[in-house]
Amino acid sequence: MKCPKCGFVIQEAGSAACPKCGVVFAKVRRASEEEAAFNRRTAAERSISAVMEKRMEADEEVRSRLNFDPDPEYARDEAAYPFIHTLSGAFVFLAAATAIIDIMGLIHFYHWGKLIFEPRELLLFMISLVVASVGSVVVLLAIAEGLKMGREVANNTRAMREYLRRMGGR
């Protein structure tokens, strides 16, 4: 018998472990069986995935050959895209403008605040203004990203409904 780890030739038949490196043969056998089972499961999952992908490609090919008209919901989504895109861009622009104006305002406030407030008070005012400024910019950017995400979710949901409807209609 030959050790699977170090290759040492063992004279005794039925040894439980390698006398040279100490590897336990039952553990090696169990690990190789688990690896083989994992490889079989992975191969099965890959084949199922490949079948589903081929089926979706075939459905798409049939749809393109038939020159299928999109459903009204799809047309409505496509018509709304420029508006949502423009609105999202407007919120990004507002966020950038807000950031610039806030920075200019903070600089202005600091120069005038040095004359009016104690250093500790000025620091507290500046911190509170920075937090408010950052918060307003983050909210504007979140609204812009939310508009984009909402459109993508709507498109994906519509596409999935259309695909499932076609699969059920066969």
mmCIF file with all atom_site columns, C-alpha atoms in Angstrom:
data_model
loop_
_atom_site.group_PDB
_atom_site.id
_atom_site.type_symbol
_atom_site.label_atom_id
_atom_site.label_alt_id
_atom_site.label_comp_id
_atom_site.label_asym_id
_atom_site.label_entity_id
_atom_site.label_seq_id
_atom_site.pdbx_PDB_ins_code
_atom_site.Cartn_x
_atom_site.Cartn_y
_atom_site.Cartn_z
_atom_site.occupancy
_atom_site.B_iso_or_equiv
_atom_site.pdbx_formal_charge
_atom_site.auth_seq_id
_atom_site.auth_comp_id
_atom_site.auth_asym_id
_atom_site.auth_atom_id
_atom_site.pdbx_PDB_model_num
ATOM 1   C CA . MET A 1 1   ? 0.000   0.000  0.000   1.00 0.00 ? 1   MET A CA 1
ATOM 2   C CA . LYS A 1 2   ? 1.224   3.504  -0.835  1.00 0.00 ? 2   LYS A CA 1
ATOM 3   C CA . CYS A 1 3   ? 0.490   6.602  1.295   1.00 0.00 ? 3   CYS A CA 1
ATOM 4   C CA . PRO A 1 4   ? -1.611  9.124  -0.693  1.00 0.00 ? 4   PRO A CA 1
ATOM 5   C CA . LYS A 1 5   ? 0.071   12.079 1.012   1.00 0.00 ? 5   LYS A CA 1
ATOM 6   C CA . CYS A 1 6   ? 3.787   11.346 1.118   1.00 0.00 ? 6   CYS A CA 1
ATOM 7   C CA . GLY A 1 7   ? 4.049   8.310  -1.203  1.00 0.00 ? 7   GLY A CA 1
ATOM 8   C CA . PHE A 1 8   ? 5.698   6.085  1.424   1.00 0.00 ? 8   PHE A CA 1
ATOM 9   C CA . VAL A 1 9   ? 5.310   2.358  0.659   1.00 0.00 ? 9   VAL A CA 1
ATOM 10  C CA . ILE A 1 10  ? 3.692   0.605  3.625   1.00 0.00 ? 10  ILE A CA 1
ATOM 11  C CA . GLN A 1 11  ? 4.525   -3.085 4.059   1.00 0.00 ? 11  GLN A CA 1
ATOM 12  C CA . GLU A 1 12  ? 1.622   -3.894 6.404   1.00 0.00 ? 12  GLU A CA 1
ATOM 13  C CA . ALA A 1 13  ? -1.746  -4.480 4.779   1.00 0.00 ? 13  ALA A CA 1
ATOM 14  C CA . GLY A 1 14  ? -4.708  -2.801 6.469   1.00 0.00 ? 14  GLY A CA 1
ATOM 15  C CA . SER A 1 15  ? -2.793  -0.050 8.262   1.00 0.00 ? 15  SER A CA 1
ATOM 16  C CA . ALA A 1 16  ? -4.965  2.734  9.646   1.00 0.00 ? 16  ALA A CA 1
ATOM 17  C CA . ALA A 1 17  ? -2.314  5.457  9.304   1.00 0.00 ? 17  ALA A CA 1
ATOM 18  C CA . CYS A 1 18  ? 0.971   6.126  7.524   1.00 0.00 ? 18  CYS A CA 1
ATOM 19  C CA . PRO A 1 19  ? 3.935   5.463  9.844   1.00 0.00 ? 19  PRO A CA 1
ATOM 20  C CA . LYS A 1 20  ? 6.012   8.162  8.117   1.00 0.00 ? 20  LYS A CA 1
ATOM 21  C CA . CYS A 1 21  ? 3.673   11.208 7.895   1.00 0.00 ? 21  CYS A CA 1
ATOM 22  C CA . GLY A 1 22  ? 0.834   10.062 10.176  1.00 0.00 ? 22  GLY A CA 1
ATOM 23  C CA . VAL A 1 23  ? -2.027  10.638 7.729   1.00 0.00 ? 23  VAL A CA 1
ATOM 24  C CA . VAL A 1 24  ? -5.160  8.675  8.649   1.00 0.00 ? 24  VAL A CA 1
ATOM 25  C CA . PHE A 1 25  ? -6.354  6.734  5.609   1.00 0.00 ? 25  PHE A CA 1
ATOM 26  C CA . ALA A 1 26  ? -10.030 6.778  6.626   1.00 0.00 ? 26  ALA A CA 1
ATOM 27  C CA . LYS A 1 27  ? -9.987  10.588 6.684   1.00 0.00 ? 27  LYS A CA 1
ATOM 28  C CA . VAL A 1 28  ? -8.330  10.747 3.274   1.00 0.00 ? 28  VAL A CA 1
ATOM 29  C CA . ARG A 1 29  ? -10.880 8.290  1.848   1.00 0.00 ? 29  ARG A CA 1
ATOM 30  C CA . ARG A 1 30  ? -13.793 10.252 3.382   1.00 0.00 ? 30  ARG A CA 1
ATOM 31  C CA . ALA A 1 31  ? -12.427 13.560 2.047   1.00 0.00 ? 31  ALA A CA 1
ATOM 32  C CA . SER A 1 32  ? -12.035 12.109 -1.454  1.00 0.00 ? 32  SER A CA 1
ATOM 33  C CA . GLU A 1 33  ? -15.600 10.701 -1.313  1.00 0.00 ? 33  GLU A CA 1
ATOM 34  C CA . GLU A 1 34  ? -16.954 14.097 -0.209  1.00 0.00 ? 34  GLU A CA 1
ATOM 35  C CA . GLU A 1 35  ? -15.016 15.798 -3.004  1.00 0.00 ? 35  GLU A CA 1
ATOM 36  C CA . ALA A 1 36  ? -16.415 13.348 -5.551  1.00 0.00 ? 36  ALA A CA 1
ATOM 37  C CA . ALA A 1 37  ? -19.961 13.963 -4.256  1.00 0.00 ? 37  ALA A CA 1
ATOM 38  C CA . PHE A 1 38  ? -19.414 17.720 -4.458  1.00 0.00 ? 38  PHE A CA 1
ATOM 39  C CA . ASN A 1 39  ? -18.111 17.409 -8.020  1.00 0.00 ? 39  ASN A CA 1
ATOM 40  C CA . ARG A 1 40  ? -21.182 15.337 -9.003  1.00 0.00 ? 40  ARG A CA 1
ATOM 41  C CA . ARG A 1 41  ? -23.545 17.955 -7.481  1.00 0.00 ? 41  ARG A CA 1
ATOM 42  C CA . THR A 1 42  ? -21.678 20.789 -9.182  1.00 0.00 ? 42  THR A CA 1
ATOM 43  C CA . ALA A 1 43  ? -21.797 18.993 -12.541 1.00 0.00 ? 43  ALA A CA 1
ATOM 44  C CA . ALA A 1 44  ? -25.553 18.427 -12.130 1.00 0.00 ? 44  ALA A CA 1
ATOM 45  C CA . GLU A 1 45  ? -26.134 22.085 -11.248 1.00 0.00 ? 45  GLU A CA 1
ATOM 46  C CA . ARG A 1 46  ? -24.070 23.196 -14.250 1.00 0.00 ? 46  ARG A CA 1
ATOM 47  C CA . SER A 1 47  ? -26.043 20.973 -16.587 1.00 0.00 ? 47  SER A CA 1
ATOM 48  C CA . ILE A 1 48  ? -29.371 22.292 -15.240 1.00 0.00 ? 48  ILE A CA 1
ATOM 49  C CA . SER A 1 49  ? -28.096 25.849 -15.638 1.00 0.00 ? 49  SER A CA 1
ATOM 50  C CA . ALA A 1 50  ? -26.952 25.143 -19.185 1.00 0.00 ? 50  ALA A CA 1
ATOM 51  C CA . VAL A 1 51  ? -30.343 23.658 -20.092 1.00 0.00 ? 51  VAL A CA 1
ATOM 52  C CA . MET A 1 52  ? -32.164 26.701 -18.680 1.00 0.00 ? 52  MET A CA 1
ATOM 53  C CA . GLU A 1 53  ? -29.826 29.069 -20.503 1.00 0.00 ? 53  GLU A CA 1
ATOM 54  C CA . LYS A 1 54  ? -30.352 27.247 -23.811 1.00 0.00 ? 54  LYS A CA 1
ATOM 55  C CA . ARG A 1 55  ? -34.107 27.339 -23.286 1.00 0.00 ? 55  ARG A CA 1
ATOM 56  C CA . MET A 1 56  ? -34.062 31.086 -22.613 1.00 0.00 ? 56  MET A CA 1
ATOM 57  C CA . GLU A 1 57  ? -31.898 31.644 -25.695 1.00 0.00 ? 57  GLU A CA 1
ATOM 58  C CA . ALA A 1 58  ? -34.312 29.578 -27.783 1.00 0.00 ? 58  ALA A CA 1
ATOM 59  C CA . ASP A 1 59  ? -37.245 31.607 -26.455 1.00 0.00 ? 59  ASP A CA 1
ATOM 60  C CA . GLU A 1 60  ? -35.426 34.826 -27.279 1.00 0.00 ? 60  GLU A CA 1
ATOM 61  C CA . GLU A 1 61  ? -34.666 33.545 -30.775 1.00 0.00 ? 61  GLU A CA 1
ATOM 62  C CA . VAL A 1 62  ? -38.323 32.671 -31.356 1.00 0.00 ? 62  VAL A CA 1
ATOM 63  C CA . ARG A 1 63  ? -39.360 36.088 -30.097 1.00 0.00 ? 63  ARG A CA 1
ATOM 64  C CA . SER A 1 64  ? -36.930 37.878 -32.396 1.00 0.00 ? 64  SER A CA 1
ATOM 65  C CA . ARG A 1 65  ? -38.017 35.798 -35.420 1.00 0.00 ? 65  ARG A CA 1
ATOM 66  C CA . LEU A 1 66  ? -41.673 36.514 -34.766 1.00 0.00 ? 66  LEU A CA 1
ATOM 67  C CA . ASN A 1 67  ? -40.909 40.235 -34.374 1.00 0.00 ? 67  ASN A CA 1
ATOM 68  C CA . PHE A 1 68  ? -43.079 40.212 -31.279 1.00 0.00 ? 68  PHE A CA 1
ATOM 69  C CA . ASP A 1 69  ? -44.501 43.569 -30.275 1.00 0.00 ? 69  ASP A CA 1
ATOM 70  C CA . PRO A 1 70  ? -43.655 44.440 -26.692 1.00 0.00 ? 70  PRO A CA 1
ATOM 71  C CA . ASP A 1 71  ? -46.447 44.639 -24.208 1.00 0.00 ? 71  ASP A CA 1
ATOM 72  C CA . PRO A 1 72  ? -47.879 48.077 -23.359 1.00 0.00 ? 72  PRO A CA 1
ATOM 73  C CA . GLU A 1 73  ? -46.126 48.105 -19.991 1.00 0.00 ? 73  GLU A CA 1
ATOM 74  C CA . TYR A 1 74  ? -42.761 47.781 -21.760 1.00 0.00 ? 74  TYR A CA 1
ATOM 75  C CA . ALA A 1 75  ? -43.615 50.646 -24.099 1.00 0.00 ? 75  ALA A CA 1
ATOM 76  C CA . ARG A 1 76  ? -44.683 52.773 -21.114 1.00 0.00 ? 76  ARG A CA 1
ATOM 77  C CA . ASP A 1 77  ? -41.376 51.986 -19.343 1.00 0.00 ? 77  ASP A CA 1
ATOM 78  C CA . GLU A 1 78  ? -39.372 52.958 -22.393 1.00 0.00 ? 78  GLU A CA 1
ATOM 79  C CA . ALA A 1 79  ? -41.339 56.191 -22.797 1.00 0.00 ? 79  ALA A CA 1
ATOM 80  C CA . ALA A 1 80  ? -40.730 57.075 -19.140 1.00 0.00 ? 80  ALA A CA 1
ATOM 81  C CA . TYR A 1 81  ? -36.977 56.389 -19.316 1.00 0.00 ? 81  TYR A CA 1
ATOM 82  C CA . PRO A 1 82  ? -35.860 59.819 -20.632 1.00 0.00 ? 82  PRO A CA 1
ATOM 83  C CA . PHE A 1 83  ? -37.902 61.596 -17.946 1.00 0.00 ? 83  PHE A CA 1
ATOM 84  C CA . ILE A 1 84  ? -36.530 59.435 -15.118 1.00 0.00 ? 84  ILE A CA 1
ATOM 85  C CA . HIS A 1 85  ? -32.997 59.748 -16.495 1.00 0.00 ? 85  HIS A CA 1
ATOM 86  C CA . THR A 1 86  ? -33.324 63.541 -16.686 1.00 0.00 ? 86  THR A CA 1
ATOM 87  C CA . LEU A 1 87  ? -34.865 63.756 -13.226 1.00 0.00 ? 87  LEU A CA 1
ATOM 88  C CA . SER A 1 88  ? -32.102 61.599 -11.758 1.00 0.00 ? 88  SER A CA 1
ATOM 89  C CA . GLY A 1 89  ? -29.479 63.789 -13.438 1.00 0.00 ? 89  GLY A CA 1
ATOM 90  C CA . ALA A 1 90  ? -31.170 66.882 -12.034 1.00 0.00 ? 90  ALA A CA 1
ATOM 91  C CA . PHE A 1 91  ? -30.868 65.488 -8.502  1.00 0.00 ? 91  PHE A CA 1
ATOM 92  C CA . VAL A 1 92  ? -27.173 64.720 -9.048  1.00 0.00 ? 92  VAL A CA 1
ATOM 93  C CA . PHE A 1 93  ? -26.676 68.279 -10.314 1.00 0.00 ? 93  PHE A CA 1
ATOM 94  C CA . LEU A 1 94  ? -28.546 69.626 -7.273  1.00 0.00 ? 94  LEU A CA 1
ATOM 95  C CA . ALA A 1 95  ? -26.329 67.552 -4.987  1.00 0.00 ? 95  ALA A CA 1
ATOM 96  C CA . ALA A 1 96  ? -23.165 68.928 -6.614  1.00 0.00 ? 96  ALA A CA 1
ATOM 97  C CA . ALA A 1 97  ? -24.479 72.499 -6.519  1.00 0.00 ? 97  ALA A CA 1
ATOM 98  C CA . THR A 1 98  ? -25.524 72.055 -2.885  1.00 0.00 ? 98  THR A CA 1
ATOM 99  C CA . ALA A 1 99  ? -22.068 70.778 -1.974  1.00 0.00 ? 99  ALA A CA 1
ATOM 100 C CA . ILE A 1 100 ? -20.343 73.723 -3.657  1.00 0.00 ? 100 ILE A CA 1
ATOM 101 C CA . ILE A 1 101 ? -22.691 76.298 -2.155  1.00 0.00 ? 101 ILE A CA 1
ATOM 102 C CA . ASP A 1 102 ? -22.389 74.704 1.284   1.00 0.00 ? 102 ASP A CA 1
ATOM 103 C CA . ILE A 1 103 ? -18.595 74.794 1.122   1.00 0.00 ? 103 ILE A CA 1
ATOM 104 C CA . MET A 1 104 ? -18.648 78.448 0.105   1.00 0.00 ? 104 MET A CA 1
ATOM 105 C CA . GLY A 1 105 ? -21.134 79.203 2.882   1.00 0.00 ? 105 GLY A CA 1
ATOM 106 C CA . LEU A 1 106 ? -19.026 77.379 5.463   1.00 0.00 ? 106 LEU A CA 1
ATOM 107 C CA . ILE A 1 107 ? -15.943 79.357 4.479   1.00 0.00 ? 107 ILE A CA 1
ATOM 108 C CA . HIS A 1 108 ? -17.910 82.605 4.656   1.00 0.00 ? 108 HIS A CA 1
ATOM 109 C CA . PHE A 1 109 ? -19.434 81.645 8.015   1.00 0.00 ? 109 PHE A CA 1
ATOM 110 C CA . TYR A 1 110 ? -16.008 80.757 9.402   1.00 0.00 ? 110 TYR A CA 1
ATOM 111 C CA . HIS A 1 111 ? -14.504 84.131 8.468   1.00 0.00 ? 111 HIS A CA 1
ATOM 112 C CA . TRP A 1 112 ? -17.395 86.074 10.033  1.00 0.00 ? 112 TRP A CA 1
ATOM 113 C CA . GLY A 1 113 ? -17.776 83.641 12.922  1.00 0.00 ? 113 GLY A CA 1
ATOM 114 C CA . LYS A 1 114 ? -14.201 84.251 14.077  1.00 0.00 ? 114 LYS A CA 1
ATOM 115 C CA . LEU A 1 115 ? -15.194 87.830 14.795  1.00 0.00 ? 115 LEU A CA 1
ATOM 116 C CA . ILE A 1 116 ? -18.414 87.023 16.657  1.00 0.00 ? 116 ILE A CA 1
ATOM 117 C CA . PHE A 1 117 ? -18.052 83.670 18.442  1.00 0.00 ? 117 PHE A CA 1
ATOM 118 C CA . GLU A 1 118 ? -15.639 82.096 20.858  1.00 0.00 ? 118 GLU A CA 1
ATOM 119 C CA . PRO A 1 119 ? -13.440 79.407 19.244  1.00 0.00 ? 119 PRO A CA 1
ATOM 120 C CA . ARG A 1 120 ? -15.331 76.586 20.979  1.00 0.00 ? 120 ARG A CA 1
ATOM 121 C CA . GLU A 1 121 ? -18.725 77.922 19.905  1.00 0.00 ? 121 GLU A CA 1
ATOM 122 C CA . LEU A 1 122 ? -17.477 78.448 16.371  1.00 0.00 ? 122 LEU A CA 1
ATOM 123 C CA . LEU A 1 123 ? -16.239 74.841 16.243  1.00 0.00 ? 123 LEU A CA 1
ATOM 124 C CA . LEU A 1 124 ? -19.625 73.516 17.381  1.00 0.00 ? 124 LEU A CA 1
ATOM 125 C CA . PHE A 1 125 ? -21.480 75.665 14.840  1.00 0.00 ? 125 PHE A CA 1
ATOM 126 C CA . MET A 1 126 ? -19.118 74.579 12.067  1.00 0.00 ? 126 MET A CA 1
ATOM 127 C CA . ILE A 1 127 ? -19.527 70.888 12.941  1.00 0.00 ? 127 ILE A CA 1
ATOM 128 C CA . SER A 1 128 ? -23.313 71.168 12.988  1.00 0.00 ? 128 SER A CA 1
ATOM 129 C CA . LEU A 1 129 ? -23.307 73.004 9.646   1.00 0.00 ? 129 LEU A CA 1
ATOM 130 C CA . VAL A 1 130 ? -20.994 70.408 8.072   1.00 0.00 ? 130 VAL A CA 1
ATOM 131 C CA . VAL A 1 131 ? -23.235 67.580 9.272   1.00 0.00 ? 131 VAL A CA 1
ATOM 132 C CA . ALA A 1 132 ? -26.318 69.311 7.874   1.00 0.00 ? 132 ALA A CA 1
ATOM 133 C CA . SER A 1 133 ? -24.558 69.986 4.556   1.00 0.00 ? 133 SER A CA 1
ATOM 134 C CA . VAL A 1 134 ? -23.354 66.421 4.165   1.00 0.00 ? 134 VAL A CA 1
ATOM 135 C CA . GLY A 1 135 ? -26.803 65.149 5.071   1.00 0.00 ? 135 GLY A CA 1
ATOM 136 C CA . SER A 1 136 ? -28.497 67.258 2.420   1.00 0.00 ? 136 SER A CA 1
ATOM 137 C CA . VAL A 1 137 ? -26.042 66.132 -0.280  1.00 0.00 ? 137 VAL A CA 1
ATOM 138 C CA . VAL A 1 138 ? -26.458 62.474 0.713   1.00 0.00 ? 138 VAL A CA 1
ATOM 139 C CA . VAL A 1 139 ? -30.248 62.755 0.577   1.00 0.00 ? 139 VAL A CA 1
ATOM 140 C CA . LEU A 1 140 ? -30.143 64.290 -2.911  1.00 0.00 ? 140 LEU A CA 1
ATOM 141 C CA . LEU A 1 141 ? -27.787 61.578 -4.165  1.00 0.00 ? 141 LEU A CA 1
ATOM 142 C CA . ALA A 1 142 ? -29.956 58.881 -2.573  1.00 0.00 ? 142 ALA A CA 1
ATOM 143 C CA . ILE A 1 143 ? -33.010 60.230 -4.384  1.00 0.00 ? 143 ILE A CA 1
ATOM 144 C CA . ALA A 1 144 ? -31.123 60.181 -7.706  1.00 0.00 ? 144 ALA A CA 1
ATOM 145 C CA . GLU A 1 145 ? -29.948 56.621 -7.150  1.00 0.00 ? 145 GLU A CA 1
ATOM 146 C CA . GLY A 1 146 ? -33.393 55.547 -5.957  1.00 0.00 ? 146 GLY A CA 1
ATOM 147 C CA . LEU A 1 147 ? -34.918 56.770 -9.210  1.00 0.00 ? 147 LEU A CA 1
ATOM 148 C CA . LYS A 1 148 ? -32.423 54.723 -11.224 1.00 0.00 ? 148 LYS A CA 1
ATOM 149 C CA . MET A 1 149 ? -32.906 51.642 -9.053  1.00 0.00 ? 149 MET A CA 1
ATOM 150 C CA . GLY A 1 150 ? -36.677 51.924 -9.198  1.00 0.00 ? 150 GLY A CA 1
ATOM 151 C CA . ARG A 1 151 ? -36.590 51.935 -12.970 1.00 0.00 ? 151 ARG A CA 1
ATOM 152 C CA . GLU A 1 152 ? -34.279 48.903 -13.067 1.00 0.00 ? 152 GLU A CA 1
ATOM 153 C CA . VAL A 1 153 ? -36.481 46.985 -10.621 1.00 0.00 ? 153 VAL A CA 1
ATOM 154 C CA . ALA A 1 154 ? -39.568 47.815 -12.675 1.00 0.00 ? 154 ALA A CA 1
ATOM 155 C CA . ASN A 1 155 ? -37.867 46.686 -15.893 1.00 0.00 ? 155 ASN A CA 1
ATOM 156 C CA . ASN A 1 156 ? -36.611 43.448 -14.345 1.00 0.00 ? 156 ASN A CA 1
ATOM 157 C CA . THR A 1 157 ? -40.003 42.681 -12.822 1.00 0.00 ? 157 THR A CA 1
ATOM 158 C CA . ARG A 1 158 ? -41.775 43.349 -16.087 1.00 0.00 ? 158 ARG A CA 1
ATOM 159 C CA . ALA A 1 159 ? -39.286 41.230 -18.037 1.00 0.00 ? 159 ALA A CA 1
ATOM 160 C CA . MET A 1 160 ? -39.649 38.336 -15.584 1.00 0.00 ? 160 MET A CA 1
ATOM 161 C CA . ARG A 1 161 ? -43.455 38.511 -15.733 1.00 0.00 ? 161 ARG A CA 1
ATOM 162 C CA . GLU A 1 162 ? -43.347 38.511 -19.526 1.00 0.00 ? 162 GLU A CA 1
ATOM 163 C CA . TYR A 1 163 ? -40.964 35.546 -19.589 1.00 0.00 ? 163 TYR A CA 1
ATOM 164 C CA . LEU A 1 164 ? -43.038 33.549 -17.094 1.00 0.00 ? 164 LEU A CA 1
ATOM 165 C CA . ARG A 1 165 ? -46.236 34.338 -19.012 1.00 0.00 ? 165 ARG A CA 1
ATOM 166 C CA . ARG A 1 166 ? -44.653 33.020 -22.197 1.00 0.00 ? 166 ARG A CA 1
ATOM 167 C CA . MET A 1 167 ? -43.303 29.921 -20.465 1.00 0.00 ? 167 MET A CA 1
ATOM 168 C CA . GLY A 1 168 ? -46.760 29.174 -19.034 1.00 0.00 ? 168 GLY A CA 1
ATOM 169 C CA . GLY A 1 169 ? -48.449 29.773 -22.396 1.00 0.00 ? 169 GLY A CA 1
ATOM 170 C CA . ARG A 1 170 ? -46.601 26.968 -24.161 1.00 0.00 ? 170 ARG A CA 1
#
